[in-house]
PDB file of C-alpha atoms and ligand atoms in Angstrom:
ATOM      1  CA  MET A   1     -21.045 -58.658  53.375  1.00 63.00           C
ATOM      2  CA  ALA A   2     -22.174 -61.642  55.918  1.00 86.00           C
ATOM      3  CA  ARG A   3     -21.255 -64.765  56.145  1.00 97.00           C
ATOM      4  CA  LYS A   4     -23.668 -66.240  54.564  1.00 98.00           C
ATOM      5  CA  LYS A   5     -24.167 -69.603  56.419  1.00 98.00           C
ATOM      6  CA  LEU A   6     -22.905 -73.530  55.705  1.00 98.00           C
ATOM      7  CA  ILE A   7     -25.447 -76.735  57.004  1.00 98.00           C
ATOM      8  CA  ALA A   8     -24.027 -79.981  55.566  1.00 98.00           C
ATOM      9  CA  GLY A   9     -24.630 -83.234  56.696  1.00 98.00           C
ATOM     10  CA  ASN A  10     -21.727 -85.543  57.055  1.00 98.00           C
ATOM     11  CA  TRP A  11     -23.130 -88.922  56.571  1.00 98.00           C
ATOM     12  CA  LYS A  12     -20.088 -90.967  57.341  1.00 98.00           C
ATOM     13  CA  MET A  13     -20.675 -95.006  55.681  1.00 98.00           C
ATOM     14  CA  ASN A  14     -24.352 -95.109  55.915  1.00 98.00           C
ATOM     15  CA  MET A  15     -26.890 -94.890  52.851  1.00 98.00           C
ATOM     16  CA  THR A  16     -26.387 -97.349  49.911  1.00 98.00           C
ATOM     17  CA  PRO A  17     -27.213 -95.459  46.642  1.00 98.00           C
ATOM     18  CA  SER A  18     -31.039 -96.561  46.906  1.00 98.00           C
ATOM     19  CA  GLN A  19     -31.553 -95.258  50.693  1.00 98.00           C
ATOM     20  CA  ALA A  20     -29.290 -92.013  49.604  1.00 98.00           C
ATOM     21  CA  VAL A  21     -32.211 -91.554  46.507  1.00 98.00           C
ATOM     22  CA  GLU A  22     -34.515 -91.916  49.029  1.00 98.00           C
ATOM     23  CA  LEU A  23     -33.966 -90.035  51.950  1.00 98.00           C
ATOM     24  CA  ILE A  24     -33.118 -87.017  49.590  1.00 98.00           C
ATOM     25  CA  ASN A  25     -36.715 -87.422  48.643  1.00 98.00           C
ATOM     26  CA  THR A  26     -37.823 -87.576  52.253  1.00 98.00           C
ATOM     27  CA  LEU A  27     -35.184 -84.418  52.557  1.00 98.00           C
ATOM     28  CA  LYS A  28     -36.093 -81.669  50.037  1.00 98.00           C
ATOM     29  CA  PRO A  29     -39.595 -79.732  51.387  1.00 98.00           C
ATOM     30  CA  LEU A  30     -37.825 -79.849  54.949  1.00 98.00           C
ATOM     31  CA  VAL A  31     -34.550 -78.003  53.845  1.00 98.00           C
ATOM     32  CA  ALA A  32     -36.153 -75.111  50.750  1.00 97.00           C
ATOM     33  CA  ASN A  33     -34.366 -72.876  53.185  1.00 95.00           C
ATOM     34  CA  ASP A  34     -32.082 -70.169  50.258  1.00 96.00           C
ATOM     35  CA  GLU A  35     -31.435 -68.323  53.480  1.00 97.00           C
ATOM     36  CA  VAL A  36     -28.864 -71.248  53.890  1.00 98.00           C
ATOM     37  CA  ASP A  37     -25.939 -73.091  51.909  1.00 98.00           C
ATOM     38  CA  VAL A  38     -27.407 -76.840  52.358  1.00 98.00           C
ATOM     39  CA  LEU A  39     -24.957 -79.811  51.815  1.00 98.00           C
ATOM     40  CA  LEU A  40     -24.967 -83.630  52.232  1.00 99.00           C
ATOM     41  CA  CYS A  41     -21.209 -85.298  51.992  1.00 99.00           C
ATOM     42  CA  VAL A  42     -22.028 -88.403  50.833  1.00 99.00           C
ATOM     43  CA  PRO A  43     -20.581 -91.614  50.719  1.00 98.00           C
ATOM     44  CA  ALA A  44     -18.378 -92.027  46.790  1.00 98.00           C
ATOM     45  CA  ILE A  45     -20.939 -94.443  45.364  1.00 98.00           C
ATOM     46  CA  ASP A  46     -24.096 -92.684  46.617  1.00 98.00           C
ATOM     47  CA  ILE A  47     -22.415 -88.832  44.380  1.00 98.00           C
ATOM     48  CA  ILE A  48     -24.147 -89.457  40.994  1.00 98.00           C
ATOM     49  CA  PRO A  49     -27.883 -90.512  42.603  1.00 98.00           C
ATOM     50  CA  ALA A  50     -27.945 -87.947  45.180  1.00 98.00           C
ATOM     51  CA  VAL A  51     -26.486 -85.945  42.579  1.00 98.00           C
ATOM     52  CA  GLU A  52     -29.475 -87.039  40.177  1.00 98.00           C
ATOM     53  CA  ALA A  53     -31.863 -87.120  43.309  1.00 98.00           C
ATOM     54  CA  ALA A  54     -31.152 -83.496  44.493  1.00 98.00           C
ATOM     55  CA  LYS A  55     -31.581 -81.802  40.693  1.00 98.00           C
ATOM     56  CA  GLY A  56     -33.830 -78.566  41.024  1.00 97.00           C
ATOM     57  CA  SER A  57     -33.972 -78.408  44.879  1.00 98.00           C
ATOM     58  CA  ASN A  58     -31.362 -75.968  47.256  1.00 98.00           C
ATOM     59  CA  ILE A  59     -29.166 -78.604  48.436  1.00 98.00           C
ATOM     60  CA  GLN A  60     -25.860 -79.619  47.129  1.00 98.00           C
ATOM     61  CA  ILE A  61     -23.844 -82.939  47.379  1.00 98.00           C
ATOM     62  CA  GLY A  62     -20.243 -82.942  48.351  1.00 99.00           C
ATOM     63  CA  ALA A  63     -18.207 -86.041  49.410  1.00 99.00           C
ATOM     64  CA  GLU A  64     -16.368 -86.527  52.312  1.00 98.00           C
ATOM     65  CA  ASN A  65     -12.978 -87.953  50.877  1.00 98.00           C
ATOM     66  CA  MET A  66     -10.934 -87.019  47.841  1.00 98.00           C
ATOM     67  CA  TYR A  67      -7.124 -87.888  46.992  1.00 98.00           C
ATOM     68  CA  PHE A  68      -4.025 -85.848  46.747  1.00 98.00           C
ATOM     69  CA  GLU A  69      -2.977 -86.857  43.071  1.00 98.00           C
ATOM     70  CA  GLU A  70      -4.214 -86.910  39.274  1.00 98.00           C
ATOM     71  CA  LYS A  71      -4.835 -90.391  38.515  1.00 98.00           C
ATOM     72  CA  GLY A  72      -3.172 -93.906  38.213  1.00 98.00           C
ATOM     73  CA  ALA A  73      -2.048 -96.239  40.732  1.00 98.00           C
ATOM     74  CA  PHE A  74      -4.613 -96.287  43.376  1.00 98.00           C
ATOM     75  CA  THR A  75      -6.442 -98.464  44.450  1.00 98.00           C
ATOM     76  CA  GLY A  76     -10.102 -97.856  45.538  1.00 98.00           C
ATOM     77  CA  GLU A  77      -8.656 -94.053  45.469  1.00 98.00           C
ATOM     78  CA  ILE A  78     -10.824 -91.190  44.290  1.00 98.00           C
ATOM     79  CA  SER A  79      -9.761 -88.416  42.063  1.00 98.00           C
ATOM     80  CA  PRO A  80      -9.917 -84.964  42.287  1.00 98.00           C
ATOM     81  CA  ALA A  81     -11.129 -84.757  38.720  1.00 98.00           C
ATOM     82  CA  MET A  82     -13.964 -87.476  38.956  1.00 98.00           C
ATOM     83  CA  LEU A  83     -15.898 -85.028  41.754  1.00 98.00           C
ATOM     84  CA  ASP A  84     -15.946 -82.251  39.446  1.00 98.00           C
ATOM     85  CA  ASP A  85     -17.286 -84.448  35.769  1.00 98.00           C
ATOM     86  CA  ALA A  86     -19.642 -85.567  38.733  1.00 98.00           C
ATOM     87  CA  GLY A  87     -20.053 -82.234  39.667  1.00 97.00           C
ATOM     88  CA  ILE A  88     -19.139 -81.774  42.931  1.00 98.00           C
ATOM     89  CA  LYS A  89     -18.013 -78.808  44.655  1.00 98.00           C
ATOM     90  CA  TYR A  90     -17.353 -79.346  48.127  1.00 98.00           C
ATOM     91  CA  VAL A  91     -15.156 -81.829  49.511  1.00 99.00           C
ATOM     92  CA  ILE A  92     -14.662 -82.661  53.327  1.00 99.00           C
ATOM     93  CA  ILE A  93     -10.972 -82.717  53.450  1.00 98.00           C
ATOM     94  CA  GLY A  94      -9.436 -84.970  57.807  1.00 98.00           C
ATOM     95  CA  HIS A  95     -12.058 -85.689  58.792  1.00 98.00           C
ATOM     96  CA  SER A  96     -11.039 -87.089  62.479  1.00 98.00           C
ATOM     97  CA  GLU A  97     -11.933 -90.318  61.465  1.00 98.00           C
ATOM     98  CA  ARG A  98     -10.184 -90.371  58.729  1.00 98.00           C
ATOM     99  CA  ARG A  99      -7.039 -88.951  61.176  1.00 98.00           C
ATOM    100  CA  GLN A 100      -7.980 -91.444  63.375  1.00 97.00           C
ATOM    101  CA  TYR A 101      -8.217 -94.586  60.979  1.00 98.00           C
ATOM    102  CA  PHE A 102      -6.826 -93.844  58.226  1.00 98.00           C
ATOM    103  CA  ALA A 103      -3.525 -92.458  58.798  1.00 97.00           C
ATOM    104  CA  GLU A 104      -4.470 -88.806  57.840  1.00 98.00           C
ATOM    105  CA  THR A 105      -1.827 -86.417  58.542  1.00 98.00           C
ATOM    106  CA  ASP A 106      -1.934 -82.659  58.831  1.00 98.00           C
ATOM    107  CA  GLU A 107       0.979 -83.374  55.666  1.00 98.00           C
ATOM    108  CA  THR A 108      -1.496 -85.114  53.838  1.00 98.00           C
ATOM    109  CA  VAL A 109      -4.669 -82.942  54.047  1.00 98.00           C
ATOM    110  CA  ASN A 110      -2.675 -79.683  52.894  1.00 98.00           C
ATOM    111  CA  LYS A 111      -1.332 -81.479  50.043  1.00 98.00           C
ATOM    112  CA  LYS A 112      -4.926 -82.967  49.925  1.00 98.00           C
ATOM    113  CA  VAL A 113      -6.590 -78.903  50.058  1.00 98.00           C
ATOM    114  CA  LEU A 114      -4.200 -77.143  47.653  1.00 98.00           C
ATOM    115  CA  LYS A 115      -5.567 -80.685  45.332  1.00 98.00           C
ATOM    116  CA  ALA A 116      -9.114 -79.719  45.706  1.00 98.00           C
ATOM    117  CA  ILE A 117      -8.330 -75.451  45.349  1.00 98.00           C
ATOM    118  CA  GLU A 118      -6.858 -76.257  41.677  1.00 98.00           C
ATOM    119  CA  HIS A 119      -9.685 -78.789  40.821  1.00 98.00           C
ATOM    120  CA  GLY A 120     -12.226 -75.906  41.713  1.00 98.00           C
ATOM    121  CA  ILE A 121     -13.896 -78.058  44.412  1.00 98.00           C
ATOM    122  CA  THR A 122     -13.775 -76.282  48.171  1.00 98.00           C
ATOM    123  CA  PRO A 123     -12.296 -78.687  51.102  1.00 98.00           C
ATOM    124  CA  ILE A 124     -14.109 -78.456  54.598  1.00 99.00           C
ATOM    125  CA  ILE A 125     -11.204 -78.851  56.358  1.00 99.00           C
ATOM    126  CA  CYS A 126     -11.742 -80.571  59.995  1.00 98.00           C
ATOM    127  CA  CYS A 127      -9.871 -79.462  63.004  1.00 98.00           C
ATOM    128  CA  GLY A 128     -10.371 -80.565  66.607  1.00 98.00           C
ATOM    129  CA  GLU A 129      -8.507 -81.460  69.164  1.00 98.00           C
ATOM    130  CA  SER A 130      -9.463 -84.789  71.842  1.00 97.00           C
ATOM    131  CA  LEU A 131     -10.137 -84.778  75.032  1.00 96.00           C
ATOM    132  CA  THR A 132      -6.919 -85.063  76.757  1.00 96.00           C
ATOM    133  CA  GLN A 133      -5.761 -82.063  74.755  1.00 97.00           C
ATOM    134  CA  ARG A 134      -8.745 -80.488  75.943  1.00 97.00           C
ATOM    135  CA  GLU A 135      -8.009 -81.521  79.823  1.00 96.00           C
ATOM    136  CA  GLN A 136      -4.395 -80.614  79.408  1.00 97.00           C
ATOM    137  CA  GLY A 137      -4.965 -76.695  78.187  1.00 97.00           C
ATOM    138  CA  VAL A 138      -2.994 -77.227  74.132  1.00 98.00           C
ATOM    139  CA  THR A 139      -6.766 -77.427  72.201  1.00 98.00           C
ATOM    140  CA  ILE A 140      -5.529 -73.700  70.339  1.00 98.00           C
ATOM    141  CA  ASP A 141      -2.510 -74.270  70.119  1.00 98.00           C
ATOM    142  CA  PHE A 142      -2.899 -77.883  68.885  1.00 98.00           C
ATOM    143  CA  ILE A 143      -5.917 -76.508  66.627  1.00 98.00           C
ATOM    144  CA  ARG A 144      -3.370 -73.263  65.228  1.00 98.00           C
ATOM    145  CA  GLN A 145      -1.479 -75.728  64.007  1.00 98.00           C
ATOM    146  CA  GLN A 146      -3.306 -77.615  62.265  1.00 98.00           C
ATOM    147  CA  ILE A 147      -4.150 -74.526  60.583  1.00 98.00           C
ATOM    148  CA  LYS A 148      -1.640 -73.338  59.623  1.00 98.00           C
ATOM    149  CA  ILE A 149      -0.349 -76.993  57.969  1.00 98.00           C
ATOM    150  CA  ALA A 150      -3.548 -77.045  56.327  1.00 98.00           C
ATOM    151  CA  PHE A 151      -3.686 -73.754  54.692  1.00 98.00           C
ATOM    152  CA  LEU A 152       0.402 -73.723  53.561  1.00 98.00           C
ATOM    153  CA  ASN A 153       1.468 -72.756  49.914  1.00 98.00           C
ATOM    154  CA  VAL A 154      -2.642 -71.436  49.697  1.00 98.00           C
ATOM    155  CA  THR A 155      -3.068 -68.306  48.721  1.00 98.00           C
ATOM    156  CA  ALA A 156      -5.519 -65.497  50.521  1.00 98.00           C
ATOM    157  CA  ALA A 157      -7.268 -64.901  47.395  1.00 98.00           C
ATOM    158  CA  GLN A 158      -8.387 -69.061  47.143  1.00 98.00           C
ATOM    159  CA  ALA A 159      -8.490 -69.776  51.624  1.00 98.00           C
ATOM    160  CA  ALA A 160     -11.294 -67.299  51.267  1.00 98.00           C
ATOM    161  CA  SER A 161     -13.700 -69.711  49.757  1.00 97.00           C
ATOM    162  CA  VAL A 162     -12.409 -72.257  52.102  1.00 98.00           C
ATOM    163  CA  VAL A 163     -14.344 -73.668  54.507  1.00 98.00           C
ATOM    164  CA  ILE A 164     -12.486 -74.706  58.295  1.00 99.00           C
ATOM    165  CA  ALA A 165     -15.124 -77.204  59.948  1.00 98.00           C
ATOM    166  CA  TYR A 166     -14.367 -77.091  64.453  1.00 98.00           C
ATOM    167  CA  GLU A 167     -15.330 -80.379  64.751  1.00 98.00           C
ATOM    168  CA  PRO A 168     -14.099 -81.172  68.590  1.00 98.00           C
ATOM    169  CA  ILE A 169     -13.157 -84.568  68.890  1.00 98.00           C
ATOM    170  CA  TRP A 170     -14.890 -85.112  71.858  1.00 97.00           C
ATOM    171  CA  ALA A 171     -17.979 -83.722  70.931  1.00 97.00           C
ATOM    172  CA  ILE A 172     -18.557 -85.988  68.002  1.00 95.00           C
ATOM    173  CA  GLY A 173     -21.123 -89.123  67.993  1.00 92.00           C
ATOM    174  CA  THR A 174     -21.013 -88.616  71.242  1.00 93.00           C
ATOM    175  CA  GLY A 175     -24.223 -86.840  72.028  1.00 91.00           C
ATOM    176  CA  LYS A 176     -21.767 -84.746  73.815  1.00 91.00           C
ATOM    177  CA  VAL A 177     -21.578 -81.745  72.271  1.00 91.00           C
ATOM    178  CA  ALA A 178     -20.272 -78.609  73.099  1.00 92.00           C
ATOM    179  CA  THR A 179     -21.520 -75.997  74.906  1.00 96.00           C
ATOM    180  CA  THR A 180     -21.741 -73.036  73.056  1.00 97.00           C
ATOM    181  CA  GLU A 181     -19.297 -71.165  74.845  1.00 97.00           C
ATOM    182  CA  GLN A 182     -16.367 -73.476  73.489  1.00 98.00           C
ATOM    183  CA  ALA A 183     -17.164 -73.674  70.342  1.00 98.00           C
ATOM    184  CA  GLN A 184     -17.462 -69.876  69.399  1.00 98.00           C
ATOM    185  CA  GLU A 185     -14.191 -69.563  71.550  1.00 98.00           C
ATOM    186  CA  VAL A 186     -11.754 -72.117  69.194  1.00 98.00           C
ATOM    187  CA  CYS A 187     -13.370 -70.634  66.137  1.00 98.00           C
ATOM    188  CA  LYS A 188     -12.339 -66.616  67.516  1.00 98.00           C
ATOM    189  CA  ALA A 189      -9.451 -68.147  67.596  1.00 98.00           C
ATOM    190  CA  ILE A 190      -9.259 -69.723  63.956  1.00 98.00           C
ATOM    191  CA  ARG A 191      -9.920 -66.702  62.965  1.00 98.00           C
ATOM    192  CA  GLU A 192      -7.924 -64.799  64.764  1.00 98.00           C
ATOM    193  CA  CYS A 193      -5.334 -66.985  63.212  1.00 98.00           C
ATOM    194  CA  ILE A 194      -6.686 -66.619  60.040  1.00 98.00           C
ATOM    195  CA  ALA A 195      -6.061 -63.648  60.250  1.00 98.00           C
ATOM    196  CA  GLU A 196      -2.162 -64.154  61.689  1.00 98.00           C
ATOM    197  CA  ILE A 197      -1.542 -65.864  58.290  1.00 98.00           C
ATOM    198  CA  TYR A 198      -3.291 -63.747  55.655  1.00 98.00           C
ATOM    199  CA  ASP A 199      -5.061 -60.496  56.462  1.00 98.00           C
ATOM    200  CA  ASP A 200      -8.513 -59.040  58.061  1.00 98.00           C
ATOM    201  CA  ALA A 201     -10.708 -59.543  55.508  1.00 98.00           C
ATOM    202  CA  THR A 202     -10.269 -63.235  54.096  1.00 98.00           C
ATOM    203  CA  ALA A 203     -10.333 -63.864  58.120  1.00 98.00           C
ATOM    204  CA  ALA A 204     -13.973 -62.149  57.661  1.00 98.00           C
ATOM    205  CA  ALA A 205     -14.854 -63.829  54.751  1.00 98.00           C
ATOM    206  CA  ILE A 206     -13.655 -67.319  55.356  1.00 98.00           C
ATOM    207  CA  ARG A 207     -16.750 -69.339  56.394  1.00 98.00           C
ATOM    208  CA  ILE A 208     -16.017 -71.280  59.882  1.00 98.00           C
ATOM    209  CA  GLN A 209     -18.544 -74.653  60.740  1.00 98.00           C
ATOM    210  CA  TYR A 210     -18.961 -76.561  64.154  1.00 98.00           C
ATOM    211  CA  GLY A 211     -19.187 -79.846  63.860  1.00 98.00           C
ATOM    212  CA  GLY A 212     -20.412 -82.906  67.099  1.00 97.00           C
ATOM    213  CA  SER A 213     -23.329 -83.497  68.041  1.00 96.00           C
ATOM    214  CA  VAL A 214     -25.876 -81.053  66.720  1.00 97.00           C
ATOM    215  CA  THR A 215     -29.106 -81.531  66.793  1.00 97.00           C
ATOM    216  CA  ALA A 216     -31.629 -79.347  65.944  1.00 98.00           C
ATOM    217  CA  ALA A 217     -32.555 -78.757  69.748  1.00 97.00           C
ATOM    218  CA  SER A 218     -28.473 -77.325  69.561  1.00 97.00           C
ATOM    219  CA  ALA A 219     -27.750 -76.067  66.282  1.00 98.00           C
ATOM    220  CA  ALA A 220     -29.939 -72.486  66.729  1.00 98.00           C
ATOM    221  CA  GLU A 221     -28.009 -71.320  69.871  1.00 98.00           C
ATOM    222  CA  LEU A 222     -24.399 -72.525  68.613  1.00 98.00           C
ATOM    223  CA  PHE A 223     -25.451 -71.127  64.953  1.00 98.00           C
ATOM    224  CA  ALA A 224     -26.061 -67.417  66.387  1.00 97.00           C
ATOM    225  CA  GLN A 225     -22.463 -67.542  67.453  1.00 98.00           C
ATOM    226  CA  ALA A 226     -20.908 -64.297  65.897  1.00 98.00           C
ATOM    227  CA  ASP A 227     -17.834 -67.033  64.244  1.00 98.00           C
ATOM    228  CA  ILE A 228     -20.221 -70.089  64.165  1.00 98.00           C
ATOM    229  CA  ASP A 229     -21.405 -69.925  60.141  1.00 98.00           C
ATOM    230  CA  GLY A 230     -23.123 -73.213  60.323  1.00 98.00           C
ATOM    231  CA  GLY A 231     -22.293 -76.891  61.467  1.00 98.00           C
ATOM    232  CA  LEU A 232     -21.353 -80.338  60.004  1.00 98.00           C
ATOM    233  CA  VAL A 233     -23.894 -82.497  61.017  1.00 98.00           C
ATOM    234  CA  GLY A 234     -23.526 -86.574  61.370  1.00 98.00           C
ATOM    235  CA  GLY A 235     -25.842 -88.197  62.961  1.00 98.00           C
ATOM    236  CA  ALA A 236     -28.543 -86.151  62.793  1.00 98.00           C
ATOM    237  CA  SER A 237     -28.474 -85.274  58.580  1.00 98.00           C
ATOM    238  CA  LEU A 238     -29.380 -88.956  58.531  1.00 98.00           C
ATOM    239  CA  LYS A 239     -33.118 -88.219  59.814  1.00 98.00           C
ATOM    240  CA  GLU A 240     -36.016 -85.366  59.182  1.00 98.00           C
ATOM    241  CA  GLU A 241     -33.953 -83.867  62.598  1.00 98.00           C
ATOM    242  CA  PHE A 242     -32.407 -82.356  59.929  1.00 98.00           C
ATOM    243  CA  GLY A 243     -34.316 -79.998  58.407  1.00 98.00           C
ATOM    244  CA  LYS A 244     -34.678 -78.803  61.758  1.00 98.00           C
ATOM    245  CA  ILE A 245     -31.147 -77.768  61.922  1.00 98.00           C
ATOM    246  CA  VAL A 246     -30.863 -75.996  58.733  1.00 98.00           C
ATOM    247  CA  CYS A 247     -34.934 -74.172  59.337  1.00 98.00           C
ATOM    248  CA  TYR A 248     -33.231 -73.406  62.354  1.00 96.00           C
ATOM    249  CA  LYS A 249     -34.574 -69.960  63.257  1.00 91.00           C
TER     250      LYS A 249
HETATM  251  P1  13P B   1     -22.284 -86.104  64.540  1.00 97.24           P
HETATM  252  O1  13P B   1     -23.341 -84.947  64.435  1.00 97.24           O
HETATM  253  O2  13P B   1     -22.964 -87.409  64.918  1.00 97.24           O
HETATM  254  O3  13P B   1     -21.634 -85.660  66.252  1.00 97.24           O
HETATM  255  O4  13P B   1     -21.027 -85.892  64.451  1.00 97.24           O
HETATM  256  C1  13P B   1     -20.418 -85.116  63.351  1.00 97.24           C
HETATM  257  C2  13P B   1     -19.193 -85.915  62.273  1.00 97.24           C
HETATM  258  O5  13P B   1     -18.243 -86.181  62.792  1.00 97.24           O
HETATM  259  C3  13P B   1     -19.302 -84.087  61.649  1.00 97.24           C
HETATM  260  O6  13P B   1     -18.581 -84.424  61.146  1.00 97.24           O
END
């Protein structure tokens, strides 16, 4: 079966709750494309009003992060049960900004992935190399390691419905989108890595997104690649342009 594309926004630390509602109301008619899954991952405080605002539309709301413990003395963190109770079905895990600024590691990513799955929330696992790693020629090796650790103790059945986002760090927020060849090459390598860990059926089922300076101008060519099943969009998901990305065909 063909994989349904998942076109997701990552709002990062943008949009107050009232701005979130306004933007969702603006986007609703612009993203009405049932051929793809449409998701907006929003700041924790925006989740509840965003879910309310998105009701009756094809927009799903996701989270940008969660903690790997059930509950307790972890000031400032959001638990998987909280997300689940708010109706959240997707959570971004291990974004490079969280790795860079909040000391997340492949090990904490793996713990979060397992916890999200346990609660029926689909993790969108982020991976991606730095510019130095690309120049050193270690991109694929590095990403294979990130993937292998992220999927430790995840079963094949669970892995099939997980989402992976390949986001080269040098392409995030820089306006420097990866070429379609670069993006396809790494997404293909990620799928091959999943086939190695599990099997061909799991690799064929898993959705792999590209992220990093995706715009309305680059979306169609990127999403036409054999191993790219949609995008994780930062800056352009905060504007009406996101509608054009969702309706890329
Ligand atoms: P930009 O689209 O702003 O480059 O951000 C990409 C990203 O980090 C999505 O998670």
